Short mmCIF file of C-alpha atoms in Angstrom, two decimals:
data_model
loop_
_atom_site.label_atom_id
_atom_site.label_comp_id
_atom_site.label_asym_id
_atom_site.label_seq_id
_atom_site.Cartn_x
_atom_site.Cartn_y
_atom_site.Cartn_z
CA MET A 1 -11.15 9.02 8.15
CA SER A 2 -9.60 11.04 5.28
CA HIS A 3 -6.36 12.64 5.25
CA LEU A 4 -4.26 14.76 2.72
CA ALA A 5 -0.86 12.98 2.41
CA ASP A 6 0.77 16.32 2.66
CA ASP A 7 -0.15 15.97 6.97
CA LEU A 8 2.56 13.02 6.63
CA GLU A 9 5.12 15.97 6.30
CA SER A 10 5.10 16.99 10.11
CA ASP A 11 7.50 15.91 11.66
CA HIS A 12 7.20 12.64 14.58
CA PRO A 13 9.54 13.07 17.53
CA ASP A 14 8.45 10.12 19.44
CA THR A 15 9.42 7.58 16.96
CA ALA A 16 11.21 4.20 18.14
CA GLU A 17 14.24 3.58 16.18
CA ASP A 18 14.50 0.06 17.98
CA LEU A 19 10.79 -0.83 16.40
CA PRO A 20 11.38 -4.26 14.54
CA ASP A 21 11.33 -4.21 11.14
CA CYS A 22 8.09 -5.71 10.09
CA ALA A 23 8.66 -5.93 6.51
CA GLY A 24 11.93 -7.73 6.43
CA THR A 25 13.54 -4.54 4.49
CA ARG A 26 16.84 -4.02 4.47
CA ALA A 27 18.97 -1.20 5.77
CA GLU A 28 19.50 0.53 2.66
CA GLU A 29 15.92 0.26 2.01
CA ARG A 30 14.65 1.79 5.45
CA ARG A 31 16.55 4.80 5.12
CA GLN A 32 15.18 5.22 1.66
CA ALA A 33 11.71 4.79 3.22
CA GLU A 34 12.82 7.25 6.20
CA ALA A 35 13.49 9.90 3.51
CA THR A 36 9.80 9.87 2.60
CA ASP A 37 8.70 11.31 5.66
CA ALA A 38 6.24 8.93 6.05
CA PRO A 39 5.34 8.33 10.35
CA THR A 40 6.85 5.99 11.71
CA PRO A 41 4.96 4.42 15.05
CA SER A 42 5.95 4.59 18.47
CA ARG A 43 5.66 2.36 20.89
CA ARG A 44 2.67 4.34 22.27
CA ASP A 45 1.17 4.62 18.78
CA LEU A 46 1.25 0.80 18.54
CA ARG A 47 -2.63 -0.30 19.38
CA SER A 48 -5.87 -1.79 18.06
CA ASP A 49 -7.84 0.62 18.39
CA LEU A 50 -7.12 2.49 15.35
CA PRO A 51 -10.39 2.47 13.13
CA PRO A 52 -10.84 -0.80 10.75
CA THR A 53 -11.03 1.19 7.26
CA LEU A 54 -8.14 3.88 7.09
CA VAL A 55 -8.40 6.36 4.05
CA TYR A 56 -4.99 8.62 2.53
CA ARG A 57 -5.94 10.49 -0.87
CA TRP A 58 -1.79 11.72 -2.40
CA ARG A 59 -0.60 13.36 -5.24
CA ARG A 60 -0.16 11.00 -8.43
CA ASP A 61 3.62 11.17 -7.89
CA PRO A 62 6.53 7.96 -8.87
CA VAL A 63 7.16 8.95 -5.04
CA ILE A 64 4.30 7.95 -3.52
CA ALA A 65 4.80 4.19 -3.23
CA ALA A 66 7.35 4.21 -1.10
CA ARG A 67 5.16 6.57 1.41
CA VAL A 68 2.49 4.25 1.00
CA ARG A 69 4.35 0.97 1.68
CA ARG A 70 5.75 2.71 4.74
CA LEU A 71 2.26 4.13 5.77
CA LEU A 72 1.05 0.55 5.32
CA VAL A 73 3.64 -1.34 7.46
CA TRP A 74 2.91 1.48 10.53
CA HIS A 75 -0.84 0.68 9.96
CA LEU A 76 -0.21 -3.08 10.03
CA ALA A 77 2.42 -2.75 13.08
CA ALA A 78 -0.47 -0.61 15.21
CA TRP A 79 -3.08 -3.40 14.33
CA GLY A 80 -1.08 -6.19 15.23
CA LEU A 81 -0.50 -7.59 11.98
CA GLN A 82 2.73 -7.54 11.03
CA ASP A 83 2.66 -11.05 9.68
CA LEU A 84 0.90 -9.45 6.68
CA ALA A 85 3.60 -6.88 6.33
CA ASP A 86 5.76 -9.01 3.41
CA VAL A 87 3.05 -9.52 1.23
CA ALA A 88 1.29 -6.41 1.51
CA GLU A 89 3.75 -4.36 1.13
CA LEU A 90 4.64 -5.45 -2.53
CA VAL A 91 0.69 -5.75 -3.33
CA VAL A 92 0.12 -2.12 -2.33
CA SER A 93 3.58 -1.32 -4.23
CA GLU A 94 2.49 -3.15 -7.36
CA LEU A 95 -1.14 -1.11 -7.21
CA VAL A 96 -0.19 2.29 -6.50
CA THR A 97 2.52 1.70 -9.23
CA ASN A 98 0.16 0.57 -11.68
CA ALA A 99 -2.18 3.66 -10.82
CA VAL A 100 0.49 6.53 -11.13
CA GLN A 101 1.93 4.83 -14.38
CA HIS A 102 -1.05 3.89 -16.32
CA ALA A 103 -3.92 5.94 -14.76
CA HIS A 104 -3.38 8.83 -16.81
CA GLY A 105 -6.16 11.68 -15.95
CA PRO A 106 -5.22 15.75 -15.60
CA GLU A 107 -1.80 16.27 -13.53
CA ASP A 108 -3.79 17.21 -10.48
CA THR A 109 -5.48 13.92 -10.42
CA LEU A 110 -5.34 12.55 -6.52
CA LEU A 111 -4.90 8.84 -5.86
CA GLU A 112 -6.88 7.64 -2.92
CA THR A 113 -5.40 4.34 -0.62
CA ARG A 114 -7.87 2.66 1.59
CA PHE A 115 -6.81 -0.02 4.19
CA GLU A 116 -9.40 -2.43 5.73
CA ARG A 117 -8.13 -4.64 8.82
CA LEU A 118 -11.02 -7.74 8.13
CA PRO A 119 -12.13 -10.31 10.40
CA GLY A 120 -10.06 -13.06 11.00
CA GLY A 121 -7.07 -10.77 10.60
CA ASP A 122 -6.99 -10.30 6.79
CA LEU A 123 -6.23 -7.12 5.05
CA ARG A 124 -8.11 -5.60 2.10
CA ILE A 125 -6.01 -2.90 0.32
CA GLU A 126 -7.85 -0.58 -2.22
CA VAL A 127 -6.24 2.01 -4.93
CA HIS A 128 -9.02 4.49 -6.19
CA ASP A 129 -8.08 6.71 -9.23
CA ALA A 130 -10.02 9.14 -12.10
CA ASN A 131 -9.03 6.41 -15.17
CA GLU A 132 -11.72 4.13 -16.12
CA ASN A 133 -9.67 1.61 -18.02
CA LYS A 134 -8.73 -1.53 -15.88
CA PRO A 135 -5.71 -3.24 -15.73
CA GLU A 136 -5.73 -6.90 -17.09
CA LEU A 137 -3.84 -9.59 -16.45
CA ARG A 138 -1.24 -10.51 -19.11
CA GLN A 139 1.33 -13.76 -19.51
CA PRO A 140 4.72 -10.94 -20.38
CA SER A 141 7.12 -12.50 -22.85
CA ALA A 142 10.41 -13.91 -20.94
CA ASP A 143 12.28 -10.47 -22.50
CA ALA A 144 9.29 -7.88 -21.70
CA GLU A 145 10.82 -5.50 -19.42
CA SER A 146 7.44 -4.63 -17.75
CA GLY A 147 4.18 -6.05 -17.24
CA ARG A 148 4.39 -8.36 -14.47
CA GLY A 149 2.87 -6.51 -11.12
CA LEU A 150 -0.57 -8.02 -11.51
CA ALA A 151 0.68 -11.34 -11.98
CA LEU A 152 2.74 -10.95 -8.91
CA VAL A 153 -0.33 -9.44 -7.28
CA ASP A 154 -2.39 -12.49 -8.08
CA ALA A 155 0.34 -14.80 -6.95
CA LEU A 156 1.08 -13.34 -3.78
CA THR A 157 -3.17 -12.94 -2.82
CA GLY A 158 -4.14 -16.41 -4.17
CA GLY A 159 -5.95 -14.72 -7.11
CA ARG A 160 -8.04 -12.35 -4.23
CA TRP A 161 -7.86 -8.83 -5.96
CA GLY A 162 -9.88 -7.30 -8.97
CA ALA A 163 -10.75 -3.69 -10.56
CA SER A 164 -14.83 -2.55 -10.53
CA GLY A 165 -16.11 0.64 -11.15
CA ARG A 166 -16.95 3.20 -8.24
CA GLU A 167 -19.03 5.95 -7.55
CA GLY A 168 -17.80 8.80 -9.68
CA VAL A 169 -15.30 8.83 -12.02
CA GLY A 170 -12.47 6.23 -12.04
CA LYS A 171 -11.86 2.59 -10.59
CA VAL A 172 -10.79 0.62 -7.71
CA LEU A 173 -8.41 -1.88 -7.92
CA TRP A 174 -7.89 -3.60 -4.87
CA ALA A 175 -6.35 -6.79 -3.79
CA GLU A 176 -6.92 -8.97 -0.09
CA CYS A 177 -3.58 -10.07 1.94
CA SER A 178 -4.28 -13.46 4.69
CA ALA A 179 -1.29 -14.03 6.70
CA GLY A 180 -0.23 -17.62 4.53
CA ASP A 181 -0.39 -15.69 1.79
CA GLY A 182 3.02 -15.58 -1.00
CA CYS A 183 4.79 -17.93 1.86
CA GLN A 184 3.78 -21.06 0.96
CA ASP A 185 6.29 -23.69 -0.39
CA ARG A 186 5.78 -23.47 -4.50
CA ARG A 187 8.02 -26.66 -5.28
#
């Protein structure tokens, strides 16, 4: 199932205002997410009969990170996987931001996101881009202003992430999330 992200611009009049905030998003962040025009599931849309893999294509633009996060949280709610929302939202945000900032190519290059519901209630997140360069996990200096995204993904997923080639041009950056990810007491 593939959709051009522009399809998300349509109105969704049957949204449930009282739908629980699965990702623990604060009120201001929720208002910002709603301003991105991504869908909110209605009560009748919350069902587990969605296909196990959902694919979307996006223009390479910094604003898509918020749209992708909101869409992922919607699908997690529809799949009944709300327990994954906090971790998955951070992971997809880091992977998409990495692709937008570092996967330079033609201006009209699209990114592709895939959300796959795995057996046992796990989730695989993929971000495909047209750049061949694979990111590497680094340990930034204490005063570095960036470079912590993949370290965060690594910590949140227990090391279940990677980068690989794909058919055609570019690469796929992927991560797998489980309900217990990022929630363990790390003292």
